[in-house]
Amino acid sequence: MRSKILNFLIIVMISATLLAGVELGIRWLSPQGVLTTYPEGGPLGLKDPVVGHTNRPNTVVAINAPEFTVEYKVDENGFRETRFPANAADDGSTIKILLLGDSFTFGASNELGDIWPELLAQKFLDEGMSVQLINAGVPGYNTSQQALYLERLSEKYNPDIVLVTFLPNDMFANEPIRTVDGVDVAYSDVSSVVGSGNIKKSSLHSVTMLKRMLMANDQSYTQLYLMTPRKAFFTTPMSELFQAKVETTKQVFTRMATFTQSQGSELVVVSVPQLFQVLQAAKTSSDPEVDPGLPDRLMEGVVAEQGFQWHEALPYLTEEYSSTGKDLYFRYDGHLNADGNRVLSDFMFQILAPLIETKAAG
């Protein structure tokens, strides 16, 4: 009996030593952690009593992650630094477009020259179109926050077009806009954005590497996603929680549409899919229980009722991925990569160019 126990302990010790060696080797040769530092300023998020948080003005953030290394610079307006300044002189002929969204609009995980707002601005310039893009994307924003941020920025920038990017995770995070002491406020998970920790908490580097290996496969990625609560946003019948989130999202877009109409601006919403939706839509065999386009169809009623534009990028990105097989997203991080941003900028240009020409002519 004693010899069996001793053998067991020896096996455990050898296994632990091997696992520790693997972990240390990965940390040394291919670290999987995410290191965030602030060469200037503090955390990217700055608490705000109305919208929850904004980008901290005059801040530089450096991120070193397994899939990318990037530096963000935020200007004095709280917008990501741009080659096409938001305060450029306007002679009256320039069409101003206010971009509202979350990290996908801000350009998370990508250098400035690779994000779709910059690529789009360059396209307008190349085509000789007088257009000013104001990138008011804020990481972590939901639709409710975007609605109140729109109302704050509209008077200062007086946009001709308001372009809102919508993702299914916005619907997941949306809460009704509340009135507190006579002021409308939006709920946000501020702690996840304004924290000052330099190192993102993560599991063992070996576990993270294993997850990344699994997520590199389309089927494994979709199966892992469907194990999360967000599966409910792509399946029917809808749960009570899903129905409540849909109704809240409709109410917020109704508020946006009413406000932009009162300001003489045109509201355009571009629905940007998550990686899961693209992979699911690109599958040759359909799964009747999972509908990657469900969030868009659920918005059709409010779009028709309020009369604003809603454009789905899912078919466009799916076609690109199916035809080229080239990744458009960072698999583990989840944001668009440089290729994905390029494709989305092409889609945005197709949507906006005719609208801009009409407004310029009018």
Short mmCIF file of C-alpha atoms in Angstrom, two decimals:
data_model
loop_
_atom_site.label_atom_id
_atom_site.label_comp_id
_atom_site.label_asym_id
_atom_site.label_seq_id
_atom_site.Cartn_x
_atom_site.Cartn_y
_atom_site.Cartn_z
CA MET A 1 0.00 0.00 0.00
CA ARG A 2 2.82 2.38 0.93
CA SER A 3 4.57 1.70 -2.37
CA LYS A 4 1.40 2.53 -4.34
CA ILE A 5 1.04 5.82 -2.48
CA LEU A 6 4.70 6.59 -3.08
CA ASN A 7 4.39 5.81 -6.79
CA PHE A 8 1.31 8.02 -7.02
CA LEU A 9 3.11 10.91 -5.34
CA ILE A 10 6.08 10.48 -7.67
CA ILE A 11 3.76 10.58 -10.70
CA VAL A 12 2.05 13.71 -9.35
CA MET A 13 5.38 15.42 -8.73
CA ILE A 14 6.70 14.55 -12.19
CA SER A 15 3.45 15.74 -13.82
CA ALA A 16 3.49 19.00 -11.84
CA THR A 17 7.12 19.55 -12.78
CA LEU A 18 6.38 18.96 -16.47
CA LEU A 19 3.36 21.30 -16.40
CA ALA A 20 5.37 23.95 -14.59
CA GLY A 21 8.10 23.58 -17.18
CA VAL A 22 5.61 24.00 -20.01
CA GLU A 23 4.09 27.06 -18.33
CA LEU A 24 7.47 28.67 -17.75
CA GLY A 25 8.56 27.87 -21.30
CA ILE A 26 5.48 29.51 -22.78
CA ARG A 27 5.88 32.57 -20.55
CA TRP A 28 9.49 32.87 -21.71
CA LEU A 29 9.15 32.06 -25.42
CA SER A 30 5.57 33.07 -26.24
CA PRO A 31 3.88 35.00 -23.40
CA GLN A 32 0.09 35.00 -23.59
CA GLY A 33 -0.67 37.83 -21.17
CA VAL A 34 -1.91 41.31 -22.11
CA LEU A 35 0.22 44.16 -20.79
CA THR A 36 -1.31 47.66 -20.75
CA THR A 37 0.75 50.73 -19.89
CA TYR A 38 0.10 54.47 -19.99
CA PRO A 39 3.05 56.51 -21.33
CA GLU A 40 0.88 59.61 -20.91
CA GLY A 41 -2.22 60.17 -18.80
CA GLY A 42 -4.05 57.43 -16.95
CA PRO A 43 -6.54 54.69 -17.80
CA LEU A 44 -8.31 55.19 -21.12
CA GLY A 45 -11.72 55.48 -19.48
CA LEU A 46 -12.73 58.57 -17.51
CA LYS A 47 -15.84 58.37 -15.31
CA ASP A 48 -18.79 60.48 -16.43
CA PRO A 49 -22.05 60.98 -14.46
CA VAL A 50 -24.28 60.86 -17.56
CA VAL A 51 -22.77 58.42 -20.06
CA GLY A 52 -20.85 56.32 -17.54
CA HIS A 53 -17.43 57.05 -19.01
CA THR A 54 -15.67 58.80 -21.86
CA ASN A 55 -12.20 58.54 -23.34
CA ARG A 56 -9.68 60.36 -21.17
CA PRO A 57 -8.36 63.40 -23.11
CA ASN A 58 -4.63 63.69 -23.86
CA THR A 59 -3.87 60.09 -23.04
CA VAL A 60 -1.52 57.54 -24.62
CA VAL A 61 -2.17 53.84 -24.08
CA ALA A 62 0.23 51.08 -25.12
CA ILE A 63 -0.94 47.45 -25.31
CA ASN A 64 1.21 44.39 -25.87
CA ALA A 65 -0.86 41.26 -26.53
CA PRO A 66 -0.20 37.88 -28.17
CA GLU A 67 -2.03 38.87 -31.36
CA PHE A 68 -0.98 42.52 -31.67
CA THR A 69 1.00 45.43 -30.29
CA VAL A 70 -0.69 48.81 -30.51
CA GLU A 71 -0.58 52.36 -29.20
CA TYR A 72 -3.64 54.60 -28.86
CA LYS A 73 -3.40 58.37 -28.66
CA VAL A 74 -6.45 60.32 -27.47
CA ASP A 75 -6.69 64.02 -28.32
CA GLU A 76 -7.94 66.95 -26.26
CA ASN A 77 -11.54 66.25 -27.37
CA GLY A 78 -11.48 62.70 -26.01
CA PHE A 79 -11.36 61.23 -29.53
CA ARG A 80 -8.76 58.87 -30.89
CA GLU A 81 -6.01 60.75 -32.67
CA THR A 82 -6.65 61.13 -36.40
CA ARG A 83 -4.86 62.28 -39.53
CA PHE A 84 -8.06 64.20 -40.37
CA PRO A 85 -8.69 66.51 -37.36
CA ALA A 86 -12.26 66.93 -36.13
CA ASN A 87 -11.73 70.68 -35.70
CA ALA A 88 -10.77 71.30 -39.32
CA ALA A 89 -12.13 74.50 -40.84
CA ASP A 90 -15.49 74.15 -42.54
CA ASP A 91 -16.38 76.46 -45.43
CA GLY A 92 -19.98 75.28 -45.43
CA SER A 93 -19.60 72.71 -48.20
CA THR A 94 -18.06 69.97 -46.07
CA ILE A 95 -20.36 67.08 -45.09
CA LYS A 96 -19.77 66.26 -41.43
CA ILE A 97 -20.29 62.69 -40.24
CA LEU A 98 -20.33 61.86 -36.53
CA LEU A 99 -19.26 58.27 -35.89
CA LEU A 100 -20.69 56.71 -32.72
CA GLY A 101 -19.83 53.25 -31.48
CA ASP A 102 -17.73 51.17 -29.15
CA SER A 103 -14.24 49.70 -29.49
CA PHE A 104 -14.95 48.62 -33.10
CA THR A 105 -15.36 52.30 -34.02
CA PHE A 106 -12.54 53.51 -31.79
CA GLY A 107 -10.30 51.01 -33.58
CA ALA A 108 -9.25 48.77 -30.71
CA SER A 109 -6.35 46.37 -31.31
CA ASN A 110 -5.23 48.21 -34.47
CA GLU A 111 -2.79 50.97 -35.25
CA LEU A 112 -4.29 54.25 -36.45
CA GLY A 113 -3.58 53.69 -40.14
CA ASP A 114 -5.43 50.36 -40.14
CA ILE A 115 -8.78 51.35 -38.59
CA TRP A 116 -11.85 51.73 -40.79
CA PRO A 117 -12.65 55.39 -39.89
CA GLU A 118 -9.17 56.43 -41.08
CA LEU A 119 -9.35 54.24 -44.18
CA LEU A 120 -12.79 55.66 -44.95
CA ALA A 121 -11.59 59.25 -44.54
CA GLN A 122 -8.73 58.49 -46.92
CA LYS A 123 -11.19 57.09 -49.50
CA PHE A 124 -13.24 60.28 -49.39
CA LEU A 125 -10.09 62.33 -49.82
CA ASP A 126 -8.92 60.22 -52.76
CA GLU A 127 -12.32 60.64 -54.42
CA GLY A 128 -12.21 64.42 -53.96
CA MET A 129 -15.22 64.37 -51.62
CA SER A 130 -15.33 67.07 -48.95
CA VAL A 131 -16.15 64.98 -45.91
CA GLN A 132 -15.16 65.35 -42.26
CA LEU A 133 -15.33 62.26 -40.06
CA ILE A 134 -15.54 62.71 -36.30
CA ASN A 135 -14.60 59.43 -34.61
CA ALA A 136 -16.46 59.51 -31.29
CA GLY A 137 -16.09 55.77 -30.67
CA VAL A 138 -15.62 54.87 -27.00
CA PRO A 139 -14.57 51.35 -25.94
CA GLY A 140 -17.18 49.66 -23.78
CA TYR A 141 -20.14 51.75 -24.98
CA ASN A 142 -23.60 50.29 -25.44
CA THR A 143 -26.39 51.83 -27.52
CA SER A 144 -27.88 53.73 -24.57
CA GLN A 145 -24.55 55.44 -23.91
CA GLN A 146 -24.18 56.25 -27.60
CA ALA A 147 -27.62 57.91 -27.62
CA LEU A 148 -26.75 60.24 -24.74
CA TYR A 149 -23.27 60.92 -26.13
CA LEU A 150 -24.92 61.89 -29.43
CA GLU A 151 -27.09 64.43 -27.63
CA ARG A 152 -24.02 65.89 -25.94
CA LEU A 153 -21.90 66.16 -29.09
CA SER A 154 -24.55 67.22 -31.59
CA GLU A 155 -24.66 70.90 -30.65
CA LYS A 156 -20.86 71.26 -30.84
CA TYR A 157 -20.29 69.40 -34.12
CA ASN A 158 -23.67 69.83 -35.85
CA PRO A 159 -23.28 66.69 -38.03
CA ASP A 160 -25.08 66.21 -41.32
CA ILE A 161 -24.99 62.45 -40.85
CA VAL A 162 -24.83 60.40 -37.65
CA LEU A 163 -23.43 56.94 -38.26
CA VAL A 164 -23.92 54.46 -35.43
CA THR A 165 -22.23 51.06 -35.40
CA PHE A 166 -24.29 48.35 -33.74
CA LEU A 167 -23.09 44.94 -32.53
CA PRO A 168 -25.06 42.15 -30.86
CA ASN A 169 -23.05 42.64 -27.67
CA ASP A 170 -24.58 46.15 -27.51
CA MET A 171 -28.00 44.56 -27.26
CA PHE A 172 -26.67 42.27 -24.55
CA ALA A 173 -25.42 45.26 -22.53
CA ASN A 174 -28.26 47.73 -23.19
CA GLU A 175 -30.25 48.96 -20.22
CA PRO A 176 -33.10 51.51 -20.27
CA ILE A 177 -32.04 55.14 -20.00
CA ARG A 178 -32.98 56.31 -16.51
CA THR A 179 -33.75 59.76 -15.13
CA VAL A 180 -31.82 60.59 -11.95
CA ASP A 181 -32.36 63.97 -10.31
CA GLY A 182 -33.87 65.27 -13.54
CA VAL A 183 -30.98 64.11 -15.71
CA ASP A 184 -31.11 61.21 -18.17
CA VAL A 185 -28.28 58.76 -17.50
CA ALA A 186 -27.11 55.52 -19.08
CA TYR A 187 -25.97 52.42 -17.26
CA SER A 188 -22.45 51.18 -17.95
CA ASP A 189 -20.00 48.73 -16.47
CA VAL A 190 -17.50 51.48 -15.68
CA SER A 191 -15.16 49.26 -13.66
CA SER A 192 -14.13 47.26 -16.71
CA VAL A 193 -13.05 50.42 -18.56
CA VAL A 194 -11.60 52.84 -16.02
CA GLY A 195 -9.54 50.39 -13.95
CA SER A 196 -5.92 51.37 -13.47
CA GLY A 197 -4.30 47.95 -13.33
CA ASN A 198 -1.39 47.58 -15.75
CA ILE A 199 -1.75 43.85 -16.33
CA LYS A 200 -4.94 42.26 -17.56
CA LYS A 201 -5.87 39.35 -15.33
CA SER A 202 -5.73 36.07 -17.18
CA SER A 203 -5.45 32.35 -16.65
CA LEU A 204 -2.26 30.36 -16.95
CA HIS A 205 -0.42 31.20 -20.15
CA SER A 206 -0.55 27.54 -21.16
CA VAL A 207 -4.35 27.55 -20.78
CA THR A 208 -4.63 30.75 -22.80
CA MET A 209 -2.48 29.25 -25.56
CA LEU A 210 -4.70 26.16 -25.61
CA LYS A 211 -7.79 28.37 -25.94
CA ARG A 212 -6.17 30.26 -28.81
CA MET A 213 -5.35 26.98 -30.56
CA LEU A 214 -8.97 25.85 -30.24
CA MET A 215 -10.31 29.20 -31.42
CA ALA A 216 -8.14 29.07 -34.53
CA ASN A 217 -10.52 26.40 -35.86
CA ASP A 218 -13.88 27.68 -37.16
CA GLN A 219 -15.93 24.82 -35.76
CA SER A 220 -14.26 24.93 -32.36
CA TYR A 221 -14.72 28.70 -32.22
CA THR A 222 -18.45 28.54 -32.93
CA GLN A 223 -18.97 25.70 -30.47
CA LEU A 224 -17.14 27.58 -27.72
CA TYR A 225 -19.23 30.69 -28.44
CA LEU A 226 -22.46 28.70 -28.29
CA MET A 227 -21.51 27.56 -24.79
CA THR A 228 -21.82 31.17 -23.55
CA PRO A 229 -25.05 32.96 -22.52
CA ARG A 230 -24.91 35.01 -25.73
CA LYS A 231 -26.20 32.03 -27.67
CA ALA A 232 -29.65 33.27 -26.63
CA PHE A 233 -29.28 36.26 -28.98
CA PHE A 234 -29.16 34.01 -32.02
CA THR A 235 -31.78 31.37 -31.16
CA THR A 236 -35.57 31.16 -30.95
CA PRO A 237 -37.90 31.03 -29.15
CA MET A 238 -36.64 34.15 -27.42
CA SER A 239 -36.14 34.13 -23.67
CA GLU A 240 -37.79 36.80 -21.51
CA LEU A 241 -34.39 38.44 -21.01
CA PHE A 242 -33.77 38.55 -24.77
CA GLN A 243 -37.21 40.05 -25.42
CA ALA A 244 -36.56 42.74 -22.79
CA LYS A 245 -33.17 43.59 -24.32
CA VAL A 246 -34.72 43.84 -27.79
CA GLU A 247 -37.42 46.22 -26.55
CA THR A 248 -34.86 48.37 -24.75
CA THR A 249 -32.73 48.56 -27.90
CA LYS A 250 -35.74 49.57 -29.98
CA GLN A 251 -36.59 52.33 -27.51
CA VAL A 252 -33.03 53.69 -27.63
CA PHE A 253 -32.95 53.74 -31.44
CA THR A 254 -36.34 55.46 -31.44
CA ARG A 255 -34.84 58.14 -29.20
CA MET A 256 -31.84 58.49 -31.53
CA ALA A 257 -34.04 58.77 -34.61
CA THR A 258 -36.30 61.37 -33.00
CA PHE A 259 -33.32 63.42 -31.86
CA THR A 260 -31.46 63.37 -35.18
CA GLN A 261 -34.64 64.36 -37.04
CA SER A 262 -35.09 67.31 -34.67
CA GLN A 263 -31.50 68.39 -35.40
CA GLY A 264 -31.77 68.04 -39.17
CA SER A 265 -29.28 65.17 -39.24
CA GLU A 266 -29.67 61.83 -40.95
CA LEU A 267 -29.32 58.67 -38.86
CA VAL A 268 -27.52 55.71 -40.43
CA VAL A 269 -26.93 52.49 -38.50
CA VAL A 270 -24.41 49.90 -39.66
CA SER A 271 -24.76 46.52 -38.00
CA VAL A 272 -21.25 45.07 -37.61
CA PRO A 273 -21.20 41.32 -36.91
CA GLN A 274 -19.05 39.57 -34.38
CA LEU A 275 -16.68 36.88 -35.57
CA PHE A 276 -19.09 34.15 -34.47
CA GLN A 277 -21.78 35.45 -36.83
CA VAL A 278 -19.43 35.45 -39.82
CA LEU A 279 -18.20 31.93 -39.11
CA GLN A 280 -21.74 30.66 -38.55
CA ALA A 281 -23.06 32.34 -41.71
CA ALA A 282 -20.15 30.98 -43.76
CA LYS A 283 -20.91 27.36 -42.83
CA THR A 284 -22.15 25.26 -45.74
CA SER A 285 -24.59 23.34 -43.52
CA SER A 286 -27.20 25.49 -41.81
CA ASP A 287 -28.16 25.00 -38.18
CA PRO A 288 -31.91 25.62 -37.77
CA GLU A 289 -31.48 26.49 -34.10
CA VAL A 290 -28.89 29.23 -34.66
CA ASP A 291 -29.59 32.32 -36.79
CA PRO A 292 -26.61 34.70 -37.02
CA GLY A 293 -28.78 37.40 -38.62
CA LEU A 294 -31.52 37.35 -35.97
CA PRO A 295 -30.55 40.61 -34.16
CA ASP A 296 -30.82 42.54 -37.43
CA ARG A 297 -34.24 41.15 -38.33
CA LEU A 298 -35.57 42.01 -34.90
CA MET A 299 -34.79 45.67 -35.59
CA GLU A 300 -36.69 45.82 -38.89
CA GLY A 301 -39.89 47.06 -37.25
CA VAL A 302 -38.38 50.08 -35.51
CA VAL A 303 -36.32 50.96 -38.60
CA ALA A 304 -39.44 51.02 -40.79
CA GLU A 305 -41.43 52.93 -38.18
CA GLN A 306 -38.77 55.60 -37.53
CA GLY A 307 -37.53 55.89 -41.11
CA PHE A 308 -33.76 55.71 -40.61
CA GLN A 309 -31.25 53.59 -42.53
CA TRP A 310 -30.06 50.19 -41.28
CA HIS A 311 -27.32 48.34 -43.14
CA GLU A 312 -26.14 44.80 -42.36
CA ALA A 313 -22.43 44.18 -42.84
CA LEU A 314 -22.81 40.45 -42.10
CA PRO A 315 -23.42 39.33 -45.73
CA TYR A 316 -20.54 41.52 -46.97
CA LEU A 317 -18.00 40.23 -44.45
CA THR A 318 -19.23 36.65 -44.84
CA GLU A 319 -18.78 36.79 -48.61
CA GLU A 320 -15.26 38.14 -48.16
CA TYR A 321 -14.32 35.42 -45.69
CA SER A 322 -15.92 32.65 -47.75
CA SER A 323 -14.18 33.73 -50.95
CA THR A 324 -10.71 34.43 -49.55
CA GLY A 325 -10.50 32.35 -46.37
CA LYS A 326 -8.52 35.21 -44.85
CA ASP A 327 -9.16 36.02 -41.20
CA LEU A 328 -10.93 39.34 -40.72
CA TYR A 329 -10.84 39.29 -36.91
CA PHE A 330 -8.32 38.61 -34.20
CA ARG A 331 -9.49 35.19 -33.07
CA TYR A 332 -8.81 35.53 -29.34
CA ASP A 333 -9.26 39.29 -28.96
CA GLY A 334 -12.41 39.37 -31.11
CA HIS A 335 -11.90 42.76 -32.79
CA LEU A 336 -11.51 43.31 -36.52
CA ASN A 337 -7.94 43.02 -37.73
CA ALA A 338 -6.40 45.20 -40.47
CA ASP A 339 -8.04 43.14 -43.24
CA GLY A 340 -11.42 43.28 -41.51
CA ASN A 341 -11.17 47.04 -41.10
CA ARG A 342 -10.32 47.38 -44.78
CA VAL A 343 -13.36 45.35 -45.82
CA LEU A 344 -15.64 47.29 -43.47
CA SER A 345 -14.34 50.62 -44.78
CA ASP A 346 -15.23 49.50 -48.32
CA PHE A 347 -18.75 48.64 -47.12
CA MET A 348 -19.09 51.98 -45.33
CA PHE A 349 -17.99 53.85 -48.44
CA GLN A 350 -20.62 52.10 -50.58
CA ILE A 351 -23.29 53.15 -48.08
CA LEU A 352 -22.20 56.72 -47.52
CA ALA A 353 -20.95 57.88 -50.93
CA PRO A 354 -24.44 58.16 -52.56
CA LEU A 355 -25.85 59.84 -49.46
CA ILE A 356 -23.00 62.36 -49.37
CA GLU A 357 -23.36 63.16 -53.08
CA THR A 358 -27.08 63.78 -52.57
CA LYS A 359 -26.47 66.11 -49.63
CA ALA A 360 -23.66 67.93 -51.43
CA ALA A 361 -25.92 68.49 -54.45
CA GLY A 362 -28.80 69.68 -52.29
#
